[in-house]
């Protein structure tokens, strides 16, 4: 099975892979996405930025069916690149409320967001194991973090 492409959040000069669930909902912007790669079965990938305490969607890659014409989003028209569409320089404020867990291979960062504004940020380090519902997230000292269903790991570890 192909490893799935992660959404990314940039803070200052650092880039983190988002380990928690999706923040952006393509359907709310008139997009009916479809897989454009075995590495992106959900049909879209996002890049966010946290600047001046606000969460912004800066770029979006989407897969659409052949006959779908993608709409403008925040005044930005997408460009066709191979079998996908790419929106760049979106600068779309994201009105998300919840938690974003992200890692860069060394640090695990937890962002608490309320209506698109960062309320708090915590660096939890790479050696911390975080429980997120039924998922266990391990931020390893490598370029990627690993996500496993808890019952799979517990079975492997003999619990």
GROMACS .gro file of N, CA and C in nm:
model
  477
    1UNK      N    1   0.084  -0.117   0.000
    1UNK     CA    2   0.000   0.000   0.000
    1UNK      C    3   0.089   0.124   0.000
    2UNK      N    4   0.054   0.221  -0.081
    2UNK     CA    5   0.132   0.343  -0.093
    2UNK      C    6   0.108   0.435   0.026
    3UNK      N    7   0.217   0.490   0.080
    3UNK     CA    8   0.204   0.586   0.190
    3UNK      C    9   0.132   0.710   0.138
    4UNK      N   10   0.035   0.758   0.214
    4UNK     CA   11  -0.047   0.871   0.172
    4UNK      C   12   0.021   1.004   0.200
    5UNK      N   13   0.006   1.095   0.108
    5UNK     CA   14   0.061   1.229   0.120
    5UNK      C   15  -0.010   1.304   0.232
    6UNK      N   16   0.064   1.371   0.315
    6UNK     CA   17   0.009   1.445   0.429
    6UNK      C   18  -0.011   1.591   0.393
    7UNK      N   19  -0.108   1.652   0.460
    7UNK     CA   20  -0.121   1.797   0.454
    7UNK      C   21  -0.004   1.855   0.533
    8UNK      N   22   0.028   1.980   0.505
    8UNK     CA   23   0.144   2.045   0.565
    8UNK      C   24   0.101   2.177   0.627
    9UNK      N   25   0.162   2.212   0.741
    9UNK     CA   26   0.144   2.345   0.800
    9UNK      C   27   0.282   2.406   0.818
   10UNK      N   28   0.296   2.532   0.772
   10UNK     CA   29   0.423   2.604   0.785
   10UNK      C   30   0.409   2.710   0.894
   11UNK      N   31   0.511   2.716   0.977
   11UNK     CA   32   0.518   2.817   1.082
   11UNK      C   33   0.658   2.876   1.076
   12UNK      N   34   0.667   3.005   1.050
   12UNK     CA   35   0.796   3.071   1.028
   12UNK      C   36   0.868   2.996   0.916
   13UNK      N   37   0.986   2.943   0.942
   13UNK     CA   38   1.059   2.870   0.838
   13UNK      C   39   1.046   2.719   0.853
   14UNK      N   40   0.969   2.674   0.951
   14UNK     CA   41   0.953   2.530   0.976
   14UNK      C   42   0.830   2.475   0.905
   15UNK      N   43   0.840   2.349   0.863
   15UNK     CA   44   0.729   2.281   0.795
   15UNK      C   45   0.698   2.151   0.870
   16UNK      N   46   0.569   2.131   0.899
   16UNK     CA   47   0.524   2.015   0.975
   16UNK      C   48   0.420   1.938   0.896
   17UNK      N   49   0.426   1.806   0.901
   17UNK     CA   50   0.323   1.720   0.842
   17UNK      C   51   0.208   1.710   0.941
   18UNK      N   52   0.087   1.729   0.894
   18UNK     CA   53  -0.030   1.721   0.981
   18UNK      C   54  -0.066   1.574   1.000
   19UNK      N   55  -0.075   1.534   1.127
   19UNK     CA   56  -0.104   1.396   1.160
   19UNK      C   57  -0.251   1.375   1.196
   20UNK      N   58  -0.316   1.481   1.240
   20UNK     CA   59  -0.457   1.472   1.279
   20UNK      C   60  -0.545   1.478   1.154
   21UNK      N   61  -0.673   1.473   1.174
   21UNK     CA   62  -0.769   1.468   1.064
   21UNK      C   63  -0.772   1.592   0.978
   22UNK      N   64  -0.852   1.590   0.872
   22UNK     CA   65  -0.857   1.702   0.779
   22UNK      C   66  -0.911   1.830   0.842
   23UNK      N   67  -0.860   1.942   0.794
   23UNK     CA   68  -0.900   2.075   0.840
   23UNK      C   69  -0.990   2.140   0.734
   24UNK      N   70  -0.957   2.120   0.608
   24UNK     CA   71  -1.027   2.181   0.495
   24UNK      C   72  -1.132   2.085   0.440
   25UNK      N   73  -1.248   2.136   0.402
   25UNK     CA   74  -1.353   2.055   0.341
   25UNK      C   75  -1.376   2.103   0.197
   26UNK      N   76  -1.328   2.027   0.098
   26UNK     CA   77  -1.342   2.070  -0.042
   26UNK      C   78  -1.487   2.090  -0.085
   27UNK      N   79  -1.579   2.011  -0.032
   27UNK     CA   80  -1.720   2.021  -0.072
   27UNK      C   81  -1.778   2.158  -0.039
   28UNK      N   82  -1.730   2.221   0.067
   28UNK     CA   83  -1.779   2.355   0.103
   28UNK      C   84  -1.738   2.462   0.003
   29UNK      N   85  -1.649   2.424  -0.090
   29UNK     CA   86  -1.603   2.517  -0.193
   29UNK      C   87  -1.641   2.468  -0.332
   30UNK      N   88  -1.739   2.380  -0.338
   30UNK     CA   89  -1.790   2.333  -0.466
   30UNK      C   90  -1.703   2.231  -0.537
   31UNK      N   91  -1.615   2.165  -0.465
   31UNK     CA   92  -1.525   2.067  -0.526
   31UNK      C   93  -1.571   1.925  -0.495
   32UNK      N   94  -1.588   1.844  -0.598
   32UNK     CA   95  -1.618   1.701  -0.583
   32UNK      C   96  -1.489   1.627  -0.622
   33UNK      N   97  -1.407   1.602  -0.521
   33UNK     CA   98  -1.273   1.550  -0.547
   33UNK      C   99  -1.274   1.399  -0.572
   34UNK      N  100  -1.172   1.357  -0.646
   34UNK     CA  101  -1.149   1.215  -0.672
   34UNK      C  102  -0.998   1.192  -0.664
   35UNK      N  103  -0.957   1.073  -0.635
   35UNK     CA  104  -0.816   1.041  -0.623
   35UNK      C  105  -0.741   1.076  -0.752
   36UNK      N  106  -0.626   1.141  -0.737
   36UNK     CA  107  -0.544   1.172  -0.853
   36UNK      C  108  -0.412   1.096  -0.850
   37UNK      N  109  -0.392   1.018  -0.743
   37UNK     CA  110  -0.268   0.943  -0.728
   37UNK      C  111  -0.290   0.835  -0.622
   38UNK      N  112  -0.214   0.727  -0.630
   38UNK     CA  113  -0.223   0.626  -0.525
   38UNK      C  114  -0.170   0.681  -0.393
   39UNK      N  115  -0.094   0.791  -0.398
   39UNK     CA  116  -0.042   0.855  -0.278
   39UNK      C  117  -0.138   0.960  -0.222
   40UNK      N  118  -0.253   0.980  -0.290
   40UNK     CA  119  -0.352   1.076  -0.242
   40UNK      C  120  -0.491   1.025  -0.276
   41UNK      N  121  -0.532   0.920  -0.209
   41UNK     CA  122  -0.661   0.858  -0.237
   41UNK      C  123  -0.780   0.946  -0.200
   42UNK      N  124  -0.763   1.035  -0.103
   42UNK     CA  125  -0.877   1.121  -0.065
   42UNK      C  126  -0.905   1.230  -0.167
   43UNK      N  127  -0.808   1.255  -0.257
   43UNK     CA  128  -0.834   1.346  -0.368
   43UNK      C  129  -0.789   1.489  -0.352
   44UNK      N  130  -0.729   1.525  -0.240
   44UNK     CA  131  -0.679   1.662  -0.223
   44UNK      C  132  -0.568   1.667  -0.119
   45UNK      N  133  -0.480   1.766  -0.132
   45UNK     CA  134  -0.372   1.790  -0.039
   45UNK      C  135  -0.363   1.940  -0.013
   46UNK      N  136  -0.343   1.977   0.112
   46UNK     CA  137  -0.342   2.118   0.152
   46UNK      C  138  -0.208   2.159   0.212
   47UNK      N  139  -0.174   2.285   0.190
   47UNK     CA  140  -0.063   2.347   0.260
   47UNK      C  141  -0.118   2.469   0.331
   48UNK      N  142  -0.094   2.474   0.462
   48UNK     CA  143  -0.143   2.583   0.546
   48UNK      C  144  -0.024   2.663   0.595
   49UNK      N  145  -0.055   2.782   0.643
   49UNK     CA  146   0.045   2.865   0.708
   49UNK      C  147  -0.016   2.924   0.834
   50UNK      N  148   0.064   2.928   0.940
   50UNK     CA  149   0.024   2.999   1.061
   50UNK      C  150   0.111   3.123   1.067
   51UNK      N  151   0.047   3.238   1.056
   51UNK     CA  152   0.117   3.366   1.062
   51UNK      C  153   0.031   3.467   1.135
   52UNK      N  154   0.093   3.542   1.221
   52UNK     CA  155   0.023   3.645   1.300
   52UNK      C  156  -0.099   3.587   1.371
   53UNK      N  157  -0.084   3.463   1.417
   53UNK     CA  158  -0.188   3.399   1.496
   53UNK      C  159  -0.307   3.346   1.418
   54UNK      N  160  -0.299   3.347   1.284
   54UNK     CA  161  -0.412   3.301   1.202
   54UNK      C  162  -0.371   3.182   1.115
   55UNK      N  163  -0.466   3.092   1.091
   55UNK     CA  164  -0.447   2.976   1.004
   55UNK      C  165  -0.498   3.010   0.865
   56UNK      N  166  -0.412   2.992   0.765
   56UNK     CA  167  -0.446   3.026   0.627
   56UNK      C  168  -0.412   2.909   0.535
   57UNK      N  169  -0.502   2.879   0.441
   57UNK     CA  170  -0.474   2.780   0.337
   57UNK      C  171  -0.399   2.852   0.226
   58UNK      N  172  -0.275   2.810   0.201
   58UNK     CA  173  -0.193   2.879   0.101
   58UNK      C  174  -0.192   2.809  -0.034
   59UNK      N  175  -0.205   2.676  -0.035
   59UNK     CA  176  -0.213   2.604  -0.162
   59UNK      C  177  -0.297   2.479  -0.147
   60UNK      N  178  -0.354   2.436  -0.258
   60UNK     CA  179  -0.445   2.322  -0.260
   60UNK      C  180  -0.425   2.247  -0.391
   61UNK      N  181  -0.410   2.116  -0.382
   61UNK     CA  182  -0.401   2.029  -0.499
   61UNK      C  183  -0.522   1.938  -0.494
   62UNK      N  184  -0.598   1.932  -0.604
   62UNK     CA  185  -0.719   1.850  -0.607
   62UNK      C  186  -0.724   1.763  -0.732
   63UNK      N  187  -0.787   1.649  -0.717
   63UNK     CA  188  -0.820   1.564  -0.830
   63UNK      C  189  -0.968   1.577  -0.858
   64UNK      N  190  -1.003   1.596  -0.984
   64UNK     CA  191  -1.143   1.610  -1.025
   64UNK      C  192  -1.169   1.515  -1.140
   65UNK      N  193  -1.296   1.483  -1.163
   65UNK     CA  194  -1.328   1.402  -1.280
   65UNK      C  195  -1.300   1.483  -1.405
   66UNK      N  196  -1.287   1.418  -1.518
   66UNK     CA  197  -1.249   1.486  -1.643
   66UNK      C  198  -1.340   1.601  -1.682
   67UNK      N  199  -1.467   1.589  -1.657
   67UNK     CA  200  -1.562   1.690  -1.702
   67UNK      C  201  -1.582   1.804  -1.603
   68UNK      N  202  -1.529   1.789  -1.482
   68UNK     CA  203  -1.547   1.893  -1.382
   68UNK      C  204  -1.456   2.012  -1.410
   69UNK      N  205  -1.514   2.130  -1.402
   69UNK     CA  206  -1.438   2.255  -1.414
   69UNK      C  207  -1.424   2.312  -1.274
   70UNK      N  208  -1.302   2.324  -1.223
   70UNK     CA  209  -1.285   2.372  -1.087
   70UNK      C  210  -1.321   2.520  -1.073
   71UNK      N  211  -1.384   2.556  -0.962
   71UNK     CA  212  -1.421   2.696  -0.942
   71UNK      C  213  -1.303   2.779  -0.892
   72UNK      N  214  -1.317   2.908  -0.902
   72UNK     CA  215  -1.222   2.997  -0.836
   72UNK      C  216  -1.245   2.986  -0.686
   73UNK      N  217  -1.138   2.994  -0.610
   73UNK     CA  218  -1.148   2.996  -0.464
   73UNK      C  219  -1.070   3.118  -0.416
   74UNK      N  220  -1.136   3.205  -0.346
   74UNK     CA  221  -1.075   3.326  -0.294
   74UNK      C  222  -1.007   3.407  -0.405
   75UNK      N  223  -1.069   3.410  -0.521
   75UNK     CA  224  -1.016   3.485  -0.635
   75UNK      C  225  -0.902   3.417  -0.708
   76UNK      N  226  -0.874   3.293  -0.675
   76UNK     CA  227  -0.763   3.218  -0.733
   76UNK      C  228  -0.816   3.109  -0.826
   77UNK      N  229  -0.769   3.110  -0.951
   77UNK     CA  230  -0.805   3.005  -1.047
   77UNK      C  231  -0.696   2.898  -1.046
   78UNK      N  232  -0.736   2.771  -1.050
   78UNK     CA  233  -0.635   2.665  -1.048
   78UNK      C  234  -0.571   2.644  -1.186
   79UNK      N  235  -0.454   2.581  -1.184
   79UNK     CA  236  -0.385   2.544  -1.308
   79UNK      C  237  -0.382   2.393  -1.316
   80UNK      N  238  -0.404   2.342  -1.438
   80UNK     CA  239  -0.400   2.198  -1.461
   80UNK      C  240  -0.254   2.153  -1.467
   81UNK      N  241  -0.220   2.055  -1.385
   81UNK     CA  242  -0.085   1.998  -1.382
   81UNK      C  243  -0.101   1.847  -1.385
   82UNK      N  244  -0.075   1.787  -1.500
   82UNK     CA  245  -0.095   1.643  -1.514
   82UNK      C  246  -0.239   1.606  -1.490
   83UNK      N  247  -0.263   1.512  -1.400
   83UNK     CA  248  -0.399   1.467  -1.371
   83UNK      C  249  -0.463   1.536  -1.252
   84UNK      N  250  -0.414   1.654  -1.217
   84UNK     CA  251  -0.469   1.724  -1.101
   84UNK      C  252  -0.475   1.874  -1.128
   85UNK      N  253  -0.540   1.945  -1.038
   85UNK     CA  254  -0.550   2.091  -1.044
   85UNK      C  255  -0.480   2.148  -0.923
   86UNK      N  256  -0.405   2.258  -0.943
   86UNK     CA  257  -0.331   2.319  -0.834
   86UNK      C  258  -0.372   2.465  -0.816
   87UNK      N  259  -0.413   2.497  -0.695
   87UNK     CA  260  -0.439   2.635  -0.655
   87UNK      C  261  -0.315   2.681  -0.578
   88UNK      N  262  -0.255   2.790  -0.620
   88UNK     CA  263  -0.140   2.844  -0.547
   88UNK      C  264  -0.171   2.986  -0.504
   89UNK      N  265  -0.103   3.033  -0.405
   89UNK     CA  266  -0.123   3.169  -0.352
   89UNK      C  267  -0.268   3.195  -0.314
   90UNK      N  268  -0.332   3.096  -0.250
   90UNK     CA  269  -0.473   3.109  -0.212
   90UNK      C  270  -0.498   3.216  -0.106
   91UNK      N  271  -0.417   3.217  -0.003
   91UNK     CA  272  -0.436   3.311   0.110
   91UNK      C  273  -0.580   3.307   0.162
   92UNK      N  274  -0.634   3.186   0.177
   92UNK     CA  275  -0.772   3.168   0.222
   92UNK      C  276  -0.775   3.147   0.374
   93UNK      N  277  -0.834   3.241   0.448
   93UNK     CA  278  -0.848   3.220   0.592
   93UNK      C  279  -0.932   3.094   0.617
   94UNK      N  280  -0.887   3.012   0.710
   94UNK     CA  281  -0.956   2.887   0.740
   94UNK      C  282  -1.029   2.903   0.873
   95UNK      N  283  -1.159   2.894   0.870
   95UNK     CA  284  -1.242   2.911   0.991
   95UNK      C  285  -1.259   2.777   1.061
   96UNK      N  286  -1.147   2.721   1.103
   96UNK     CA  287  -1.144   2.590   1.168
   96UNK      C  288  -1.140   2.607   1.319
   97UNK      N  289  -1.212   2.521   1.389
   97UNK     CA  290  -1.203   2.515   1.534
   97UNK      C  291  -1.172   2.371   1.573
   98UNK      N  292  -1.066   2.354   1.648
   98UNK     CA  293  -1.025   2.221   1.691
   98UNK      C  294  -0.876   2.215   1.714
   99UNK      N  295  -0.823   2.096   1.707
   99UNK     CA  296  -0.683   2.072   1.735
   99UNK      C  297  -0.613   2.023   1.610
  100UNK      N  298  -0.492   2.068   1.588
  100UNK     CA  299  -0.409   2.017   1.479
  100UNK      C  300  -0.283   1.961   1.541
  101UNK      N  301  -0.257   1.834   1.517
  101UNK     CA  302  -0.135   1.768   1.564
  101UNK      C  303  -0.044   1.753   1.443
  102UNK      N  304   0.080   1.800   1.456
  102UNK     CA  305   0.172   1.797   1.343
  102UNK      C  306   0.312   1.761   1.393
  103UNK      N  307   0.395   1.711   1.301
  103UNK     CA  308   0.532   1.672   1.338
  103UNK      C  309   0.626   1.698   1.222
  104UNK      N  310   0.751   1.723   1.256
  104UNK     CA  311   0.854   1.742   1.153
  104UNK      C  312   0.961   1.634   1.158
  105UNK      N  313   0.939   1.530   1.233
  105UNK     CA  314   1.038   1.423   1.247
  105UNK      C  315   1.118   1.437   1.375
  106UNK      N  316   1.123   1.557   1.431
  106UNK     CA  317   1.194   1.581   1.556
  106UNK      C  318   1.096   1.631   1.661
  107UNK      N  319   1.013   1.723   1.622
  107UNK     CA  320   0.917   1.784   1.714
  107UNK      C  321   0.775   1.746   1.679
  108UNK      N  322   0.696   1.731   1.784
  108UNK     CA  323   0.553   1.709   1.768
  108UNK      C  324   0.484   1.833   1.825
  109UNK      N  325   0.406   1.901   1.741
  109UNK     CA  326   0.344   2.028   1.778
  109UNK      C  327   0.193   2.010   1.782
  110UNK      N  328   0.131   2.066   1.885
  110UNK     CA  329  -0.014   2.065   1.897
  110UNK      C  330  -0.063   2.209   1.892
  111UNK      N  331  -0.146   2.238   1.790
  111UNK     CA  332  -0.206   2.370   1.775
  111UNK      C  333  -0.352   2.362   1.819
  112UNK      N  334  -0.393   2.450   1.908
  112UNK     CA  335  -0.535   2.462   1.941
  112UNK      C  336  -0.586   2.584   1.865
  113UNK      N  337  -0.690   2.561   1.783
  113UNK     CA  338  -0.742   2.663   1.693
  113UNK      C  339  -0.888   2.692   1.728
  114UNK      N  340  -0.925   2.820   1.730
  114UNK     CA  341  -1.063   2.861   1.752
  114UNK      C  342  -1.100   2.960   1.642
  115UNK      N  343  -1.192   2.919   1.554
  115UNK     CA  344  -1.239   3.002   1.442
  115UNK      C  345  -1.122   3.060   1.361
  116UNK      N  346  -1.024   2.974   1.333
  116UNK     CA  347  -0.912   3.013   1.250
  116UNK      C  348  -0.799   3.086   1.321
  117UNK      N  349  -0.814   3.112   1.450
  117UNK     CA  350  -0.711   3.180   1.527
  117UNK      C  351  -0.640   3.080   1.619
  118UNK      N  352  -0.508   3.087   1.622
  118UNK     CA  353  -0.431   2.998   1.708
  118UNK      C  354  -0.445   3.045   1.853
  119UNK      N  355  -0.499   2.957   1.936
  119UNK     CA  356  -0.520   2.988   2.077
  119UNK      C  357  -0.396   2.949   2.158
  120UNK      N  358  -0.338   2.832   2.126
  120UNK     CA  359  -0.217   2.789   2.194
  120UNK      C  360  -0.139   2.693   2.105
  121UNK      N  361  -0.009   2.685   2.133
  121UNK     CA  362   0.080   2.594   2.062
  121UNK      C  363   0.166   2.525   2.168
  122UNK      N  364   0.177   2.393   2.158
  122UNK     CA  365   0.259   2.318   2.252
  122UNK      C  366   0.354   2.228   2.176
  123UNK      N  367   0.482   2.235   2.207
  123UNK     CA  368   0.582   2.145   2.151
  123UNK      C  369   0.590   2.027   2.244
  124UNK      N  370   0.546   1.911   2.196
  124UNK     CA  371   0.538   1.792   2.281
  124UNK      C  372   0.657   1.699   2.266
  125UNK      N  373   0.753   1.735   2.180
  125UNK     CA  374   0.873   1.654   2.166
  125UNK      C  375   0.850   1.527   2.088
  126UNK      N  376   0.958   1.463   2.047
  126UNK     CA  377   0.950   1.345   1.963
  126UNK      C  378   0.931   1.217   2.042
  127UNK      N  379   0.956   1.219   2.171
  127UNK     CA  380   0.948   1.095   2.246
  127UNK      C  381   0.811   1.074   2.311
  128UNK      N  382   0.720   1.163   2.290
  128UNK     CA  383   0.587   1.155   2.351
  128UNK      C  384   0.495   1.075   2.260
  129UNK      N  385   0.420   0.987   2.317
  129UNK     CA  386   0.318   0.913   2.242
  129UNK      C  387   0.184   0.977   2.272
  130UNK      N  388   0.114   1.020   2.167
  130UNK     CA  389  -0.013   1.090   2.185
  130UNK      C  390  -0.129   1.001   2.147
  131UNK      N  391  -0.232   1.004   2.228
  131UNK     CA  392  -0.353   0.931   2.199
  131UNK      C  393  -0.451   1.027   2.134
  132UNK      N  394  -0.500   0.993   2.017
  132UNK     CA  395  -0.599   1.075   1.950
  132UNK      C  396  -0.716   0.987   1.915
  133UNK      N  397  -0.810   0.973   2.006
  133UNK     CA  398  -0.921   0.882   1.983
  133UNK      C  399  -0.870   0.739   1.983
  134UNK      N  400  -0.887   0.669   1.872
  134UNK     CA  401  -0.841   0.530   1.864
  134UNK      C  402  -0.710   0.519   1.789
  135UNK      N  403  -0.642   0.630   1.764
  135UNK     CA  404  -0.517   0.629   1.689
  135UNK      C  405  -0.400   0.660   1.780
  136UNK      N  406  -0.291   0.594   1.757
  136UNK     CA  407  -0.167   0.619   1.830
  136UNK      C  408  -0.072   0.686   1.732
  137UNK      N  409  -0.020   0.799   1.768
  137UNK     CA  410   0.071   0.873   1.679
  137UNK      C  411   0.210   0.868   1.739
  138UNK      N  412   0.306   0.822   1.662
  138UNK     CA  413   0.444   0.817   1.707
  138UNK      C  414   0.526   0.907   1.616
  139UNK      N  415   0.580   1.013   1.671
  139UNK     CA  416   0.667   1.101   1.594
  139UNK      C  417   0.809   1.048   1.608
  140UNK      N  418   0.856   0.981   1.507
  140UNK     CA  419   0.987   0.917   1.511
  140UNK      C  420   1.094   1.016   1.468
  141UNK      N  421   1.218   0.983   1.496
  141UNK     CA  422   1.330   1.070   1.457
  141UNK      C  423   1.364   1.045   1.311
  142UNK      N  424   1.267   1.064   1.225
  142UNK     CA  425   1.285   1.050   1.081
  142UNK      C  426   1.203   1.158   1.015
  143UNK      N  427   1.203   1.160   0.884
  143UNK     CA  428   1.132   1.266   0.811
  143UNK      C  429   0.981   1.251   0.818
  144UNK      N  430   0.932   1.135   0.856
  144UNK     CA  431   0.787   1.116   0.860
  144UNK      C  432   0.746   1.061   0.996
  145UNK      N  433   0.622   1.083   1.028
  145UNK     CA  434   0.567   1.024   1.150
  145UNK      C  435   0.481   0.906   1.108
  146UNK      N  436   0.455   0.817   1.202
  146UNK     CA  437   0.377   0.698   1.171
  146UNK      C  438   0.247   0.701   1.248
  147UNK      N  439   0.140   0.660   1.184
  147UNK     CA  440   0.010   0.654   1.249
  147UNK      C  441  -0.041   0.511   1.239
  148UNK      N  442  -0.080   0.454   1.352
  148UNK     CA  443  -0.127   0.317   1.355
  148UNK      C  444  -0.257   0.310   1.435
  149UNK      N  445  -0.347   0.220   1.397
  149UNK     CA  446  -0.462   0.196   1.486
  149UNK      C  447  -0.410   0.138   1.616
  150UNK      N  448  -0.462   0.184   1.728
  150UNK     CA  449  -0.414   0.141   1.859
  150UNK      C  450  -0.421  -0.011   1.874
  151UNK      N  451  -0.531  -0.072   1.829
  151UNK     CA  452  -0.545  -0.217   1.849
  151UNK      C  453  -0.438  -0.295   1.771
  152UNK      N  454  -0.391  -0.243   1.659
  152UNK     CA  455  -0.285  -0.309   1.583
  152UNK      C  456  -0.155  -0.310   1.662
  153UNK      N  457  -0.118  -0.193   1.718
  153UNK     CA  458   0.006  -0.186   1.795
  153UNK      C  459  -0.002  -0.265   1.924
  154UNK      N  460  -0.113  -0.256   1.993
  154UNK     CA  461  -0.126  -0.329   2.119
  154UNK      C  462  -0.112  -0.479   2.094
  155UNK      N  463  -0.169  -0.527   1.983
  155UNK     CA  464  -0.157  -0.668   1.949
  155UNK      C  465  -0.012  -0.705   1.920
  156UNK      N  466   0.060  -0.618   1.849
  156UNK     CA  467   0.199  -0.646   1.816
  156UNK      C  468   0.289  -0.641   1.939
  157UNK      N  469   0.254  -0.556   2.035
  157UNK     CA  470   0.336  -0.542   2.154
  157UNK      C  471   0.295  -0.640   2.263
  158UNK      N  472   0.198  -0.726   2.237
  158UNK     CA  473   0.160  -0.829   2.330
  158UNK      C  474   0.064  -0.788   2.440
  159UNK      N  475  -0.010  -0.681   2.421
  159UNK     CA  476  -0.109  -0.638   2.522
  159UNK      C  477  -0.244  -0.699   2.495
   0.00000   0.00000   0.00000
